[in-house]
Structures are given as C-alpha cells and as structure tokens.
PDB file of C-alpha atoms in Angstrom:
ATOM      1  CA  MET F   1     -13.472  26.788 -15.564  1.00  0.00           C
ATOM      2  CA  GLU F   2     -16.272  28.253 -12.970  1.00  0.00           C
ATOM      3  CA  ILE F   3     -18.305  25.987  -9.169  1.00  0.00           C
ATOM      4  CA  SER F   4     -21.428  25.343 -11.607  1.00  0.00           C
ATOM      5  CA  ASP F   5     -19.654  24.373 -13.781  1.00  0.00           C
ATOM      6  CA  ASN F   6     -17.559  21.699 -12.061  1.00  0.00           C
ATOM      7  CA  CYS F   7     -21.302  20.688 -10.753  1.00  0.00           C
ATOM      8  CA  ASN F   8     -22.381  20.262 -14.366  1.00  0.00           C
ATOM      9  CA  ALA F   9     -18.929  18.565 -14.517  1.00  0.00           C
ATOM     10  CA  ASP F  10     -19.453  16.013 -11.498  1.00  0.00           C
ATOM     11  CA  LYS F  11     -23.604  15.082 -12.440  1.00  0.00           C
ATOM     12  CA  ASN F  12     -21.882  14.502 -16.350  1.00  0.00           C
ATOM     13  CA  VAL F  13     -18.907  11.977 -14.273  1.00  0.00           C
ATOM     14  CA  GLU F  14     -21.930  10.821 -12.479  1.00  0.00           C
ATOM     15  CA  SER F  15     -24.733   9.544 -14.693  1.00  0.00           C
ATOM     16  CA  LEU F  16     -21.851   8.509 -17.122  1.00  0.00           C
ATOM     17  CA  THR F  17     -21.004   6.479 -14.431  1.00  0.00           C
ATOM     18  CA  SER F  18     -25.084   5.905 -12.613  1.00  0.00           C
ATOM     19  CA  CYS F  19     -22.746   6.421  -8.772  1.00  0.00           C
ATOM     20  CA  SER F  20     -22.594   8.967  -6.873  1.00  0.00           C
ATOM     21  CA  ASP F  21     -19.047  10.163  -5.931  1.00  0.00           C
ATOM     22  CA  ARG F  22     -19.159   8.664  -2.544  1.00  0.00           C
ATOM     23  CA  GLU F  23     -19.868   5.438  -4.250  1.00  0.00           C
ATOM     24  CA  ARG F  24     -17.333   5.426  -6.487  1.00  0.00           C
ATOM     25  CA  PHE F  25     -14.979   6.569  -3.454  1.00  0.00           C
ATOM     26  CA  LEU F  26     -15.845   3.452  -1.848  1.00  0.00           C
ATOM     27  CA  ILE F  27     -15.742   1.201  -4.963  1.00  0.00           C
ATOM     28  CA  GLU F  28     -12.690   2.565  -5.815  1.00  0.00           C
ATOM     29  CA  LEU F  29     -11.226   1.467  -1.990  1.00  0.00           C
ATOM     30  CA  GLU F  30     -12.769  -1.997  -1.758  1.00  0.00           C
ATOM     31  CA  PHE F  31     -10.593  -2.360  -5.528  1.00  0.00           C
ATOM     32  CA  VAL F  32      -7.677  -1.127  -4.594  1.00  0.00           C
ATOM     33  CA  GLN F  33      -7.547  -3.438  -1.200  1.00  0.00           C
ATOM     34  CA  GLY F  34      -7.866  -6.091  -2.440  1.00  0.00           C
ATOM     35  CA  LEU F  35      -4.984  -5.705  -4.936  1.00  0.00           C
ATOM     36  CA  SER F  36      -3.485  -6.739  -1.361  1.00  0.00           C
ATOM     37  CA  ASN F  37      -4.946 -10.187  -1.851  1.00  0.00           C
ATOM     38  CA  PRO F  38      -2.395 -12.345  -3.772  1.00  0.00           C
ATOM     39  CA  HIS F  39      -4.371 -15.142  -5.062  1.00  0.00           C
ATOM     40  CA  TYR F  40      -6.718 -12.609  -6.247  1.00  0.00           C
ATOM     41  CA  LEU F  41      -4.334 -11.403  -8.926  1.00  0.00           C
ATOM     42  CA  ASN F  42      -3.799 -14.367  -9.209  1.00  0.00           C
ATOM     43  CA  TRP F  43      -7.238 -14.494 -10.292  1.00  0.00           C
ATOM     44  CA  LEU F  44      -7.352 -11.734 -12.829  1.00  0.00           C
ATOM     45  CA  ALA F  45      -4.101 -12.380 -14.118  1.00  0.00           C
ATOM     46  CA  GLN F  46      -5.650 -16.358 -15.538  1.00  0.00           C
ATOM     47  CA  HIS F  47      -9.320 -13.997 -15.959  1.00  0.00           C
ATOM     48  CA  LYS F  48      -7.274 -11.888 -18.549  1.00  0.00           C
ATOM     49  CA  TYR F  49      -8.092  -8.579 -16.726  1.00  0.00           C
ATOM     50  CA  PHE F  50      -4.681  -7.960 -17.359  1.00  0.00           C
ATOM     51  CA  ASP F  51      -4.140  -8.686 -21.189  1.00  0.00           C
ATOM     52  CA  ASP F  52      -6.732  -5.119 -20.747  1.00  0.00           C
ATOM     53  CA  HIS F  53      -5.831  -1.844 -22.613  1.00  0.00           C
ATOM     54  CA  ALA F  54      -8.567   0.004 -20.115  1.00  0.00           C
ATOM     55  CA  PHE F  55      -7.522  -2.558 -17.365  1.00  0.00           C
ATOM     56  CA  ILE F  56      -4.751  -1.356 -17.475  1.00  0.00           C
ATOM     57  CA  SER F  57      -4.651   2.667 -17.918  1.00  0.00           C
ATOM     58  CA  TYR F  58      -7.735   1.450 -14.803  1.00  0.00           C
ATOM     59  CA  LEU F  59      -4.692   1.178 -12.425  1.00  0.00           C
ATOM     60  CA  LYS F  60      -2.906   3.583 -13.952  1.00  0.00           C
ATOM     61  CA  TYR F  61      -5.818   5.546 -12.948  1.00  0.00           C
ATOM     62  CA  LEU F  62      -6.065   3.985  -9.661  1.00  0.00           C
ATOM     63  CA  ARG F  63      -2.258   5.790  -8.401  1.00  0.00           C
ATOM     64  CA  TYR F  64      -3.793   8.569  -7.278  1.00  0.00           C
ATOM     65  CA  TRP F  65      -4.702   6.222  -3.260  1.00  0.00           C
ATOM     66  CA  LYS F  66      -1.524   6.837  -3.183  1.00  0.00           C
ATOM     67  CA  GLN F  67      -1.762  10.973  -2.338  1.00  0.00           C
ATOM     68  CA  PRO F  68      -1.365  11.924   1.290  1.00  0.00           C
ATOM     69  CA  ALA F  69      -5.324  12.864   1.508  1.00  0.00           C
ATOM     70  CA  TYR F  70      -6.230   9.579  -0.500  1.00  0.00           C
ATOM     71  CA  ARG F  71      -3.870   6.579   1.007  1.00  0.00           C
ATOM     72  CA  LYS F  72      -5.169   7.276   5.206  1.00  0.00           C
ATOM     73  CA  PHE F  73      -8.290   5.634   4.057  1.00  0.00           C
ATOM     74  CA  ILE F  74      -6.249   2.500   3.201  1.00  0.00           C
ATOM     75  CA  VAL F  75      -6.848  -0.429   5.966  1.00  0.00           C
ATOM     76  CA  TYR F  76      -3.925  -2.212   3.738  1.00  0.00           C
ATOM     77  CA  PRO F  77      -0.821  -0.458   2.859  1.00  0.00           C
ATOM     78  CA  GLN F  78       0.566  -2.909   1.425  1.00  0.00           C
ATOM     79  CA  ALA F  79      -1.752  -3.252  -1.625  1.00  0.00           C
ATOM     80  CA  LEU F  80      -0.693   0.611  -2.939  1.00  0.00           C
ATOM     81  CA  PHE F  81       3.015  -1.893  -3.046  1.00  0.00           C
ATOM     82  CA  PHE F  82       1.363  -4.393  -5.407  1.00  0.00           C
ATOM     83  CA  LEU F  83      -0.763  -1.056  -7.121  1.00  0.00           C
ATOM     84  CA  ASP F  84       2.797  -0.261  -7.806  1.00  0.00           C
ATOM     85  CA  LEU F  85       4.257  -3.723  -9.427  1.00  0.00           C
ATOM     86  CA  LEU F  86       0.901  -4.199 -11.012  1.00  0.00           C
ATOM     87  CA  GLN F  87       2.583  -1.779 -13.395  1.00  0.00           C
ATOM     88  CA  ASN F  88       5.094  -3.780 -14.296  1.00  0.00           C
ATOM     89  CA  GLU F  89       3.987  -5.848 -17.170  1.00  0.00           C
ATOM     90  CA  SER F  90       7.025  -8.738 -16.271  1.00  0.00           C
ATOM     91  CA  PHE F  91       5.194  -8.911 -12.550  1.00  0.00           C
ATOM     92  CA  ARG F  92       1.320  -9.247 -14.272  1.00  0.00           C
ATOM     93  CA  GLN F  93       2.430 -12.122 -16.492  1.00  0.00           C
ATOM     94  CA  ALA F  94       3.974 -13.210 -13.291  1.00  0.00           C
ATOM     95  CA  ILE F  95       1.586 -13.831 -10.476  1.00  0.00           C
ATOM     96  CA  ALA F  96      -0.567 -15.655 -13.407  1.00  0.00           C
ATOM     97  CA  LYS F  97       1.895 -18.270 -12.315  1.00  0.00           C
ATOM     98  CA  SER F  98       0.730 -20.488  -9.232  1.00  0.00           C
ATOM     99  CA  SER F  99       3.848 -20.868  -7.727  1.00  0.00           C
ATOM    100  CA  VAL F 100       4.735 -16.760  -8.118  1.00  0.00           C
ATOM    101  CA  ARG F 101       1.191 -16.376  -6.410  1.00  0.00           C
ATOM    102  CA  GLU F 102       2.336 -18.920  -3.291  1.00  0.00           C
ATOM    103  CA  LEU F 103       5.734 -17.256  -3.451  1.00  0.00           C
ATOM    104  CA  VAL F 104       4.317 -13.442  -3.030  1.00  0.00           C
ATOM    105  CA  HIS F 105       2.439 -14.929  -0.617  1.00  0.00           C
ATOM    106  CA  ARG F 106       4.237 -16.341   1.820  1.00  0.00           C
ATOM    107  CA  GLN F 107       6.330 -13.522   2.383  1.00  0.00           C
ATOM    108  CA  GLN F 108       3.321 -10.866   2.850  1.00  0.00           C
ATOM    109  CA  LEU F 109       2.883 -13.881   5.375  1.00  0.00           C
ATOM    110  CA  PHE F 110       6.601 -12.863   6.824  1.00  0.00           C
ATOM    111  CA  PHE F 111       6.001  -9.529   6.455  1.00  0.00           C
ATOM    112  CA  TRP F 112       2.967  -9.195   8.916  1.00  0.00           C
ATOM    113  CA  GLN F 113       4.150 -11.914  10.794  1.00  0.00           C
ATOM    114  CA  HIS F 114       8.226 -10.296  11.906  1.00  0.00           C
ATOM    115  CA  TYR F 115       8.006  -6.535  10.513  1.00  0.00           C
ATOM    116  CA  ARG F 116       6.516  -5.127  13.650  1.00  0.00           C
ATOM    117  CA  PRO F 117       8.301  -7.058  16.427  1.00  0.00           C
ATOM    118  CA  ASN F 118      11.567  -6.268  15.096  1.00  0.00           C
ATOM    119  CA  ARG F 119      10.759  -2.475  14.392  1.00  0.00           C
ATOM    120  CA  VAL F 120       9.937  -2.968  18.278  1.00  0.00           C
ATOM    121  CA  ARG F 121      12.439  -4.424  19.243  1.00  0.00           C
ATOM    122  CA  GLU F 122      14.603  -1.856  17.528  1.00  0.00           C
ATOM    123  CA  GLU F 123      12.933   1.400  19.369  1.00  0.00           C
ATOM    124  CA  LEU F 124      13.510  -0.787  22.889  1.00  0.00           C
ATOM    125  CA  GLU F 125      16.922  -0.894  21.268  1.00  0.00           C
ATOM    126  CA  SER F 126      17.315   1.976  20.380  1.00  0.00           C
ATOM    127  CA  GLU F 127      16.699   2.959  23.894  1.00  0.00           C
ATOM    128  CA  ASP F 128      18.266   1.125  25.730  1.00  0.00           C
ATOM    129  CA  ASN F 129      21.092   2.670  23.744  1.00  0.00           C
ATOM    130  CA  HIS F 130      20.174   6.255  24.733  1.00  0.00           C
ATOM    131  CA  THR F 131      19.851   5.861  27.579  1.00  0.00           C
ATOM    132  CA  THR F 132      23.051   4.299  27.942  1.00  0.00           C
ATOM    133  CA  ARG F 133      24.475   6.845  26.869  1.00  0.00           C
ATOM    134  CA  VAL F 134      22.858   9.490  28.724  1.00  0.00           C
ATOM    135  CA  ALA F 135      23.936   8.051  31.882  1.00  0.00           C
ATOM    136  CA  THR F 136      27.357   7.657  31.015  1.00  0.00           C
ATOM    137  CA  ASP F 137      27.587  11.040  30.277  1.00  0.00           C
ATOM    138  CA  LEU F 138      25.877  12.170  32.868  1.00  0.00           C
ATOM    139  CA  ALA F 139      28.544   9.540  35.543  1.00  0.00           C
ATOM    140  CA  PRO F 140      30.713  11.434  37.986  1.00  0.00           C
ATOM    141  CA  ASP F 141      33.981  10.900  37.155  1.00  0.00           C
ATOM    142  CA  LYS F 142      35.789   8.401  38.367  1.00  0.00           C
ATOM    143  CA  PRO F 143      38.994   8.906  40.338  1.00  0.00           C
ATOM    144  CA  GLN F 144      42.031   7.698  38.700  1.00  0.00           C
ATOM    145  CA  PRO F 145      44.261   6.126  41.339  1.00  0.00           C
ATOM    146  CA  GLY F 146      46.411   7.848  42.221  1.00  0.00           C
TER     147      GLY F 146
END
C-alpha cells in the first residue's frame, strides 16, 4: 500500500464517520475513560448496550488503548481494567445489578483510598531496611570480649 492509498483510506474513514482522526481519538479516549465509572457501566448494562453485538465488537476494538502509545493519554487507568472485564459476558451481566455496581464502586473507592499510601509506606520501609543493612555492613566490627 502506498502513502497515497493511506491518505485515501483516511479520507474514506473520515467521510464514513464524519469526524477527523483527532476528533475520533478524543471521542474514543473520553468513552474509554468513562468505563472507569461503575455507575456508567451499570447504565450501559441496564439500557441493553451489552446485548448489542456491534457494541461488544466496539469494546474489543477499543483494547488498542492498552498499547503504551495510547495508554499514556489515559487519566483513569482503572478504565483499562474495566475494559478488560467488559470482554467477559458474566461481568457484563453482573454489572447490571445495582448490588454489584455498588460493590464494585466501594472496592474502587477502597483502592483509591489505600493504594498510594500503602505504596508510599512500603517504599519508606524498604528505604529504612536498606539504610539499616548498609549501616550494619559499614560499621566497624565490635571488639570481642576477651
């Protein structure tokens, strides 16, 4: 395929979607990030979006956002986790229940509340352990009573 063929293909896609590549990028980015919201997932399930084969295919297509070149634009990384979960039919069915939605939401809040503080604490403890080991290794040997 030549460069001119690629340009023609881009123009064909643009004419079919009626939006530029940049607009499509922003629309898909916003949609993928919306998947980080359990209430939105519940709404999609209750409005039968997950029963539409074209919509499921679209969710599969959106997995390209997991590639490093694209995921760097994601502000809410849990969106990619939920995108993976949405590939599973049992999750799509379960998230339609308000009890599951609330459970997922509570777990998400728990994660936000504790993940970073726990990582900071682990890092500080690791640094303290490293400092103690270095100090022990560098300390002169104690004279043995004799």
